């Protein structure tokens, strides 16, 4: 009986320390934020507490990696719905000067986004999103090179825990990663 109590206590301790039933690749706290959504509402980190969520960094006039990334996010949303998995999707714009709420809403609609659990964020300056991306997600963001409007940014999707900790990253451009994310969300919920 003593051993059962010890095992039970140890398992509670390990769970409280963030031991997840999936292999993790990161352990980063997301810095507090409050940004503008595609509907001109505000979404903050506090409002995401208690939720599993997937984040990515895109912009609407991207001509390269954002196309497969957003297609994969749309596919992820469909699969989460099919599997009845409760998770939020959050796409941060890395070109906030161009990506107004109206532009983001039209962009989301073009991918048949269901805005009930997929939010597109803007309403900050470039340095704010660059800092959040690099500090909280270890995700590169750099200004567009001279002569172009194409912002440089990383292509990962990020799994964020209900406590606001980034625990895993995935390829946002490889469609096979969508199934891995779905499986991981099944395991952690």
mmCIF file with all atom_site columns, C-alpha atoms in Angstrom, residues 8-151:
data_model
loop_
_atom_site.group_PDB
_atom_site.id
_atom_site.type_symbol
_atom_site.label_atom_id
_atom_site.label_alt_id
_atom_site.label_comp_id
_atom_site.label_asym_id
_atom_site.label_entity_id
_atom_site.label_seq_id
_atom_site.pdbx_PDB_ins_code
_atom_site.Cartn_x
_atom_site.Cartn_y
_atom_site.Cartn_z
_atom_site.occupancy
_atom_site.B_iso_or_equiv
_atom_site.pdbx_formal_charge
_atom_site.auth_seq_id
_atom_site.auth_comp_id
_atom_site.auth_asym_id
_atom_site.auth_atom_id
_atom_site.pdbx_PDB_model_num
ATOM 1   C CA . UNK A 1 8   ? 0.397   7.913  -7.021  1.00 0.00 ? 8   UNK A CA 1
ATOM 2   C CA . UNK A 1 9   ? 2.188   10.862 -5.398  1.00 0.00 ? 9   UNK A CA 1
ATOM 3   C CA . UNK A 1 10  ? 5.043   10.659 -7.895  1.00 0.00 ? 10  UNK A CA 1
ATOM 4   C CA . UNK A 1 11  ? 2.649   10.570 -10.847 1.00 0.00 ? 11  UNK A CA 1
ATOM 5   C CA . UNK A 1 12  ? 0.823   13.670 -9.543  1.00 0.00 ? 12  UNK A CA 1
ATOM 6   C CA . UNK A 1 13  ? 4.165   15.416 -9.081  1.00 0.00 ? 13  UNK A CA 1
ATOM 7   C CA . UNK A 1 14  ? 5.341   14.556 -12.589 1.00 0.00 ? 14  UNK A CA 1
ATOM 8   C CA . UNK A 1 15  ? 2.049   15.685 -14.107 1.00 0.00 ? 15  UNK A CA 1
ATOM 9   C CA . UNK A 1 16  ? 2.250   18.978 -12.244 1.00 0.00 ? 16  UNK A CA 1
ATOM 10  C CA . UNK A 1 17  ? 5.781   19.477 -13.588 1.00 0.00 ? 17  UNK A CA 1
ATOM 11  C CA . UNK A 1 18  ? 4.531   19.381 -17.177 1.00 0.00 ? 18  UNK A CA 1
ATOM 12  C CA . UNK A 1 19  ? 5.212   15.779 -18.059 1.00 0.00 ? 19  UNK A CA 1
ATOM 13  C CA . UNK A 1 20  ? 3.257   15.261 -21.275 1.00 0.00 ? 20  UNK A CA 1
ATOM 14  C CA . UNK A 1 21  ? 2.278   11.943 -22.866 1.00 0.00 ? 21  UNK A CA 1
ATOM 15  C CA . UNK A 1 22  ? 3.910   13.043 -26.131 1.00 0.00 ? 22  UNK A CA 1
ATOM 16  C CA . UNK A 1 23  ? 7.493   13.730 -27.093 1.00 0.00 ? 23  UNK A CA 1
ATOM 17  C CA . UNK A 1 24  ? 8.104   17.455 -26.660 1.00 0.00 ? 24  UNK A CA 1
ATOM 18  C CA . UNK A 1 25  ? 10.653  19.544 -28.532 1.00 0.00 ? 25  UNK A CA 1
ATOM 19  C CA . UNK A 1 26  ? 10.269  22.886 -26.755 1.00 0.00 ? 26  UNK A CA 1
ATOM 20  C CA . UNK A 1 27  ? 9.580   24.432 -23.372 1.00 0.00 ? 27  UNK A CA 1
ATOM 21  C CA . UNK A 1 28  ? 8.929   28.162 -23.780 1.00 0.00 ? 28  UNK A CA 1
ATOM 22  C CA . UNK A 1 29  ? 6.458   30.381 -21.937 1.00 0.00 ? 29  UNK A CA 1
ATOM 23  C CA . UNK A 1 30  ? 4.395   32.543 -24.272 1.00 0.00 ? 30  UNK A CA 1
ATOM 24  C CA . UNK A 1 31  ? 4.708   36.204 -23.303 1.00 0.00 ? 31  UNK A CA 1
ATOM 25  C CA . UNK A 1 32  ? 1.465   37.998 -22.510 1.00 0.00 ? 32  UNK A CA 1
ATOM 26  C CA . UNK A 1 33  ? -0.244  39.575 -25.513 1.00 0.00 ? 33  UNK A CA 1
ATOM 27  C CA . UNK A 1 34  ? -3.533  41.173 -26.509 1.00 0.00 ? 34  UNK A CA 1
ATOM 28  C CA . UNK A 1 35  ? -4.016  41.684 -30.236 1.00 0.00 ? 35  UNK A CA 1
ATOM 29  C CA . UNK A 1 36  ? -6.768  42.487 -32.742 1.00 0.00 ? 36  UNK A CA 1
ATOM 30  C CA . UNK A 1 37  ? -8.664  39.679 -34.458 1.00 0.00 ? 37  UNK A CA 1
ATOM 31  C CA . UNK A 1 38  ? -10.073 39.451 -37.976 1.00 0.00 ? 38  UNK A CA 1
ATOM 32  C CA . UNK A 1 39  ? -13.384 40.576 -36.441 1.00 0.00 ? 39  UNK A CA 1
ATOM 33  C CA . UNK A 1 40  ? -11.858 43.686 -34.828 1.00 0.00 ? 40  UNK A CA 1
ATOM 34  C CA . UNK A 1 41  ? -12.170 42.077 -31.386 1.00 0.00 ? 41  UNK A CA 1
ATOM 35  C CA . UNK A 1 42  ? -9.305  41.504 -28.971 1.00 0.00 ? 42  UNK A CA 1
ATOM 36  C CA . UNK A 1 43  ? -7.722  38.148 -28.151 1.00 0.00 ? 43  UNK A CA 1
ATOM 37  C CA . UNK A 1 44  ? -5.264  37.806 -25.292 1.00 0.00 ? 44  UNK A CA 1
ATOM 38  C CA . UNK A 1 45  ? -3.090  35.029 -23.943 1.00 0.00 ? 45  UNK A CA 1
ATOM 39  C CA . UNK A 1 46  ? -5.280  35.071 -20.826 1.00 0.00 ? 46  UNK A CA 1
ATOM 40  C CA . UNK A 1 47  ? -8.331  34.157 -22.943 1.00 0.00 ? 47  UNK A CA 1
ATOM 41  C CA . UNK A 1 48  ? -6.474  31.115 -24.280 1.00 0.00 ? 48  UNK A CA 1
ATOM 42  C CA . UNK A 1 49  ? -5.687  29.805 -20.781 1.00 0.00 ? 49  UNK A CA 1
ATOM 43  C CA . UNK A 1 50  ? -7.149  26.359 -20.284 1.00 0.00 ? 50  UNK A CA 1
ATOM 44  C CA . UNK A 1 51  ? -7.090  25.643 -24.036 1.00 0.00 ? 51  UNK A CA 1
ATOM 45  C CA . UNK A 1 52  ? -4.707  23.685 -26.214 1.00 0.00 ? 52  UNK A CA 1
ATOM 46  C CA . UNK A 1 53  ? -3.792  25.777 -29.237 1.00 0.00 ? 53  UNK A CA 1
ATOM 47  C CA . UNK A 1 54  ? -1.712  25.704 -32.384 1.00 0.00 ? 54  UNK A CA 1
ATOM 48  C CA . UNK A 1 55  ? 0.080   28.874 -33.490 1.00 0.00 ? 55  UNK A CA 1
ATOM 49  C CA . UNK A 1 56  ? 1.740   29.907 -36.720 1.00 0.00 ? 56  UNK A CA 1
ATOM 50  C CA . UNK A 1 57  ? 3.174   33.076 -38.253 1.00 0.00 ? 57  UNK A CA 1
ATOM 51  C CA . UNK A 1 58  ? 2.006   34.066 -41.736 1.00 0.00 ? 58  UNK A CA 1
ATOM 52  C CA . UNK A 1 59  ? 1.074   37.076 -43.863 1.00 0.00 ? 59  UNK A CA 1
ATOM 53  C CA . UNK A 1 60  ? -1.596  37.412 -46.509 1.00 0.00 ? 60  UNK A CA 1
ATOM 54  C CA . UNK A 1 61  ? 0.458   38.664 -49.469 1.00 0.00 ? 61  UNK A CA 1
ATOM 55  C CA . UNK A 1 62  ? 3.125   35.983 -49.005 1.00 0.00 ? 62  UNK A CA 1
ATOM 56  C CA . UNK A 1 63  ? 3.950   34.308 -52.310 1.00 0.00 ? 63  UNK A CA 1
ATOM 57  C CA . UNK A 1 64  ? 5.828   31.260 -50.980 1.00 0.00 ? 64  UNK A CA 1
ATOM 58  C CA . UNK A 1 65  ? 5.627   29.332 -47.696 1.00 0.00 ? 65  UNK A CA 1
ATOM 59  C CA . UNK A 1 66  ? 2.394   30.838 -46.344 1.00 0.00 ? 66  UNK A CA 1
ATOM 60  C CA . UNK A 1 67  ? 0.371   29.150 -49.067 1.00 0.00 ? 67  UNK A CA 1
ATOM 61  C CA . UNK A 1 68  ? 1.118   25.578 -47.939 1.00 0.00 ? 68  UNK A CA 1
ATOM 62  C CA . UNK A 1 69  ? 1.159   26.661 -44.284 1.00 0.00 ? 69  UNK A CA 1
ATOM 63  C CA . UNK A 1 70  ? -2.346  28.107 -44.444 1.00 0.00 ? 70  UNK A CA 1
ATOM 64  C CA . UNK A 1 71  ? -3.598  25.163 -46.508 1.00 0.00 ? 71  UNK A CA 1
ATOM 65  C CA . UNK A 1 72  ? -2.211  22.827 -43.861 1.00 0.00 ? 72  UNK A CA 1
ATOM 66  C CA . UNK A 1 73  ? -3.824  24.864 -41.066 1.00 0.00 ? 73  UNK A CA 1
ATOM 67  C CA . UNK A 1 74  ? -7.153  24.640 -42.918 1.00 0.00 ? 74  UNK A CA 1
ATOM 68  C CA . UNK A 1 75  ? -6.668  20.879 -43.248 1.00 0.00 ? 75  UNK A CA 1
ATOM 69  C CA . UNK A 1 76  ? -5.834  20.693 -39.546 1.00 0.00 ? 76  UNK A CA 1
ATOM 70  C CA . UNK A 1 77  ? -9.026  22.546 -38.673 1.00 0.00 ? 77  UNK A CA 1
ATOM 71  C CA . UNK A 1 78  ? -11.067 20.096 -40.758 1.00 0.00 ? 78  UNK A CA 1
ATOM 72  C CA . UNK A 1 79  ? -9.411  17.055 -39.134 1.00 0.00 ? 79  UNK A CA 1
ATOM 73  C CA . UNK A 1 80  ? -9.836  18.456 -35.621 1.00 0.00 ? 80  UNK A CA 1
ATOM 74  C CA . UNK A 1 81  ? -13.525 18.923 -36.364 1.00 0.00 ? 81  UNK A CA 1
ATOM 75  C CA . UNK A 1 82  ? -13.848 15.394 -37.786 1.00 0.00 ? 82  UNK A CA 1
ATOM 76  C CA . UNK A 1 83  ? -12.113 13.922 -34.717 1.00 0.00 ? 83  UNK A CA 1
ATOM 77  C CA . UNK A 1 84  ? -14.083 16.158 -32.303 1.00 0.00 ? 84  UNK A CA 1
ATOM 78  C CA . UNK A 1 85  ? -10.873 17.561 -30.827 1.00 0.00 ? 85  UNK A CA 1
ATOM 79  C CA . UNK A 1 86  ? -11.194 20.866 -29.007 1.00 0.00 ? 86  UNK A CA 1
ATOM 80  C CA . UNK A 1 87  ? -8.260  23.138 -29.870 1.00 0.00 ? 87  UNK A CA 1
ATOM 81  C CA . UNK A 1 88  ? -7.782  26.728 -30.967 1.00 0.00 ? 88  UNK A CA 1
ATOM 82  C CA . UNK A 1 89  ? -5.810  27.800 -34.036 1.00 0.00 ? 89  UNK A CA 1
ATOM 83  C CA . UNK A 1 90  ? -4.039  31.158 -33.928 1.00 0.00 ? 90  UNK A CA 1
ATOM 84  C CA . UNK A 1 91  ? -2.346  32.713 -36.963 1.00 0.00 ? 91  UNK A CA 1
ATOM 85  C CA . UNK A 1 92  ? -0.213  35.767 -36.173 1.00 0.00 ? 92  UNK A CA 1
ATOM 86  C CA . UNK A 1 93  ? 0.408   38.152 -39.079 1.00 0.00 ? 93  UNK A CA 1
ATOM 87  C CA . UNK A 1 94  ? 4.051   39.139 -39.530 1.00 0.00 ? 94  UNK A CA 1
ATOM 88  C CA . UNK A 1 95  ? 3.003   42.011 -41.839 1.00 0.00 ? 95  UNK A CA 1
ATOM 89  C CA . UNK A 1 96  ? 0.651   43.964 -39.562 1.00 0.00 ? 96  UNK A CA 1
ATOM 90  C CA . UNK A 1 97  ? 0.908   47.175 -41.604 1.00 0.00 ? 97  UNK A CA 1
ATOM 91  C CA . UNK A 1 98  ? -0.749  45.460 -44.579 1.00 0.00 ? 98  UNK A CA 1
ATOM 92  C CA . UNK A 1 99  ? -2.821  42.818 -42.789 1.00 0.00 ? 99  UNK A CA 1
ATOM 93  C CA . UNK A 1 100 ? -5.744  44.764 -41.368 1.00 0.00 ? 100 UNK A CA 1
ATOM 94  C CA . UNK A 1 101 ? -8.591  42.846 -39.715 1.00 0.00 ? 101 UNK A CA 1
ATOM 95  C CA . UNK A 1 102 ? -10.579 43.138 -42.956 1.00 0.00 ? 102 UNK A CA 1
ATOM 96  C CA . UNK A 1 103 ? -7.701  41.745 -45.048 1.00 0.00 ? 103 UNK A CA 1
ATOM 97  C CA . UNK A 1 104 ? -7.231  38.874 -42.596 1.00 0.00 ? 104 UNK A CA 1
ATOM 98  C CA . UNK A 1 105 ? -10.950 38.077 -42.609 1.00 0.00 ? 105 UNK A CA 1
ATOM 99  C CA . UNK A 1 106 ? -11.021 37.874 -46.415 1.00 0.00 ? 106 UNK A CA 1
ATOM 100 C CA . UNK A 1 107 ? -7.854  35.752 -46.345 1.00 0.00 ? 107 UNK A CA 1
ATOM 101 C CA . UNK A 1 108 ? -9.347  33.358 -43.807 1.00 0.00 ? 108 UNK A CA 1
ATOM 102 C CA . UNK A 1 109 ? -12.570 33.080 -45.812 1.00 0.00 ? 109 UNK A CA 1
ATOM 103 C CA . UNK A 1 110 ? -10.535 32.200 -48.918 1.00 0.00 ? 110 UNK A CA 1
ATOM 104 C CA . UNK A 1 111 ? -9.357  29.104 -46.993 1.00 0.00 ? 111 UNK A CA 1
ATOM 105 C CA . UNK A 1 112 ? -12.861 28.366 -45.646 1.00 0.00 ? 112 UNK A CA 1
ATOM 106 C CA . UNK A 1 113 ? -11.678 29.112 -42.111 1.00 0.00 ? 113 UNK A CA 1
ATOM 107 C CA . UNK A 1 114 ? -14.176 28.563 -39.328 1.00 0.00 ? 114 UNK A CA 1
ATOM 108 C CA . UNK A 1 115 ? -13.522 31.613 -37.170 1.00 0.00 ? 115 UNK A CA 1
ATOM 109 C CA . UNK A 1 116 ? -15.073 29.945 -34.115 1.00 0.00 ? 116 UNK A CA 1
ATOM 110 C CA . UNK A 1 117 ? -11.710 28.311 -33.373 1.00 0.00 ? 117 UNK A CA 1
ATOM 111 C CA . UNK A 1 118 ? -9.290  29.838 -35.921 1.00 0.00 ? 118 UNK A CA 1
ATOM 112 C CA . UNK A 1 119 ? -8.252  33.394 -35.154 1.00 0.00 ? 119 UNK A CA 1
ATOM 113 C CA . UNK A 1 120 ? -6.072  35.654 -37.296 1.00 0.00 ? 120 UNK A CA 1
ATOM 114 C CA . UNK A 1 121 ? -4.238  38.349 -35.327 1.00 0.00 ? 121 UNK A CA 1
ATOM 115 C CA . UNK A 1 122 ? -2.888  41.813 -36.155 1.00 0.00 ? 122 UNK A CA 1
ATOM 116 C CA . UNK A 1 123 ? -3.003  45.251 -34.522 1.00 0.00 ? 123 UNK A CA 1
ATOM 117 C CA . UNK A 1 124 ? 0.616   45.599 -33.395 1.00 0.00 ? 124 UNK A CA 1
ATOM 118 C CA . UNK A 1 125 ? 3.787   46.977 -34.915 1.00 0.00 ? 125 UNK A CA 1
ATOM 119 C CA . UNK A 1 126 ? 6.357   44.829 -36.697 1.00 0.00 ? 126 UNK A CA 1
ATOM 120 C CA . UNK A 1 127 ? 8.853   44.889 -33.812 1.00 0.00 ? 127 UNK A CA 1
ATOM 121 C CA . UNK A 1 128 ? 6.202   43.642 -31.369 1.00 0.00 ? 128 UNK A CA 1
ATOM 122 C CA . UNK A 1 129 ? 5.406   40.542 -33.446 1.00 0.00 ? 129 UNK A CA 1
ATOM 123 C CA . UNK A 1 130 ? 9.079   39.974 -34.234 1.00 0.00 ? 130 UNK A CA 1
ATOM 124 C CA . UNK A 1 131 ? 9.893   40.020 -30.507 1.00 0.00 ? 131 UNK A CA 1
ATOM 125 C CA . UNK A 1 132 ? 6.982   37.722 -29.588 1.00 0.00 ? 132 UNK A CA 1
ATOM 126 C CA . UNK A 1 133 ? 7.867   35.280 -32.351 1.00 0.00 ? 133 UNK A CA 1
ATOM 127 C CA . UNK A 1 134 ? 11.555  35.108 -31.479 1.00 0.00 ? 134 UNK A CA 1
ATOM 128 C CA . UNK A 1 135 ? 11.264  35.222 -27.683 1.00 0.00 ? 135 UNK A CA 1
ATOM 129 C CA . UNK A 1 136 ? 8.227   33.002 -27.096 1.00 0.00 ? 136 UNK A CA 1
ATOM 130 C CA . UNK A 1 137 ? 8.383   30.652 -30.077 1.00 0.00 ? 137 UNK A CA 1
ATOM 131 C CA . UNK A 1 138 ? 12.081  30.712 -31.080 1.00 0.00 ? 138 UNK A CA 1
ATOM 132 C CA . UNK A 1 139 ? 10.747  31.480 -34.558 1.00 0.00 ? 139 UNK A CA 1
ATOM 133 C CA . UNK A 1 140 ? 12.650  33.717 -36.972 1.00 0.00 ? 140 UNK A CA 1
ATOM 134 C CA . UNK A 1 141 ? 10.980  36.920 -38.193 1.00 0.00 ? 141 UNK A CA 1
ATOM 135 C CA . UNK A 1 142 ? 12.920  39.532 -40.165 1.00 0.00 ? 142 UNK A CA 1
ATOM 136 C CA . UNK A 1 143 ? 11.897  42.560 -42.192 1.00 0.00 ? 143 UNK A CA 1
ATOM 137 C CA . UNK A 1 144 ? 11.429  42.205 -45.925 1.00 0.00 ? 144 UNK A CA 1
ATOM 138 C CA . UNK A 1 145 ? 14.692  42.716 -47.846 1.00 0.00 ? 145 UNK A CA 1
ATOM 139 C CA . UNK A 1 146 ? 15.009  45.953 -49.806 1.00 0.00 ? 146 UNK A CA 1
ATOM 140 C CA . UNK A 1 147 ? 12.999  45.911 -53.010 1.00 0.00 ? 147 UNK A CA 1
ATOM 141 C CA . UNK A 1 148 ? 10.474  43.303 -51.838 1.00 0.00 ? 148 UNK A CA 1
ATOM 142 C CA . UNK A 1 149 ? 7.430   43.073 -49.586 1.00 0.00 ? 149 UNK A CA 1
ATOM 143 C CA . UNK A 1 150 ? 8.148   39.469 -48.568 1.00 0.00 ? 150 UNK A CA 1
ATOM 144 C CA . UNK A 1 151 ? 8.801   39.245 -44.811 1.00 0.00 ? 151 UNK A CA 1
#
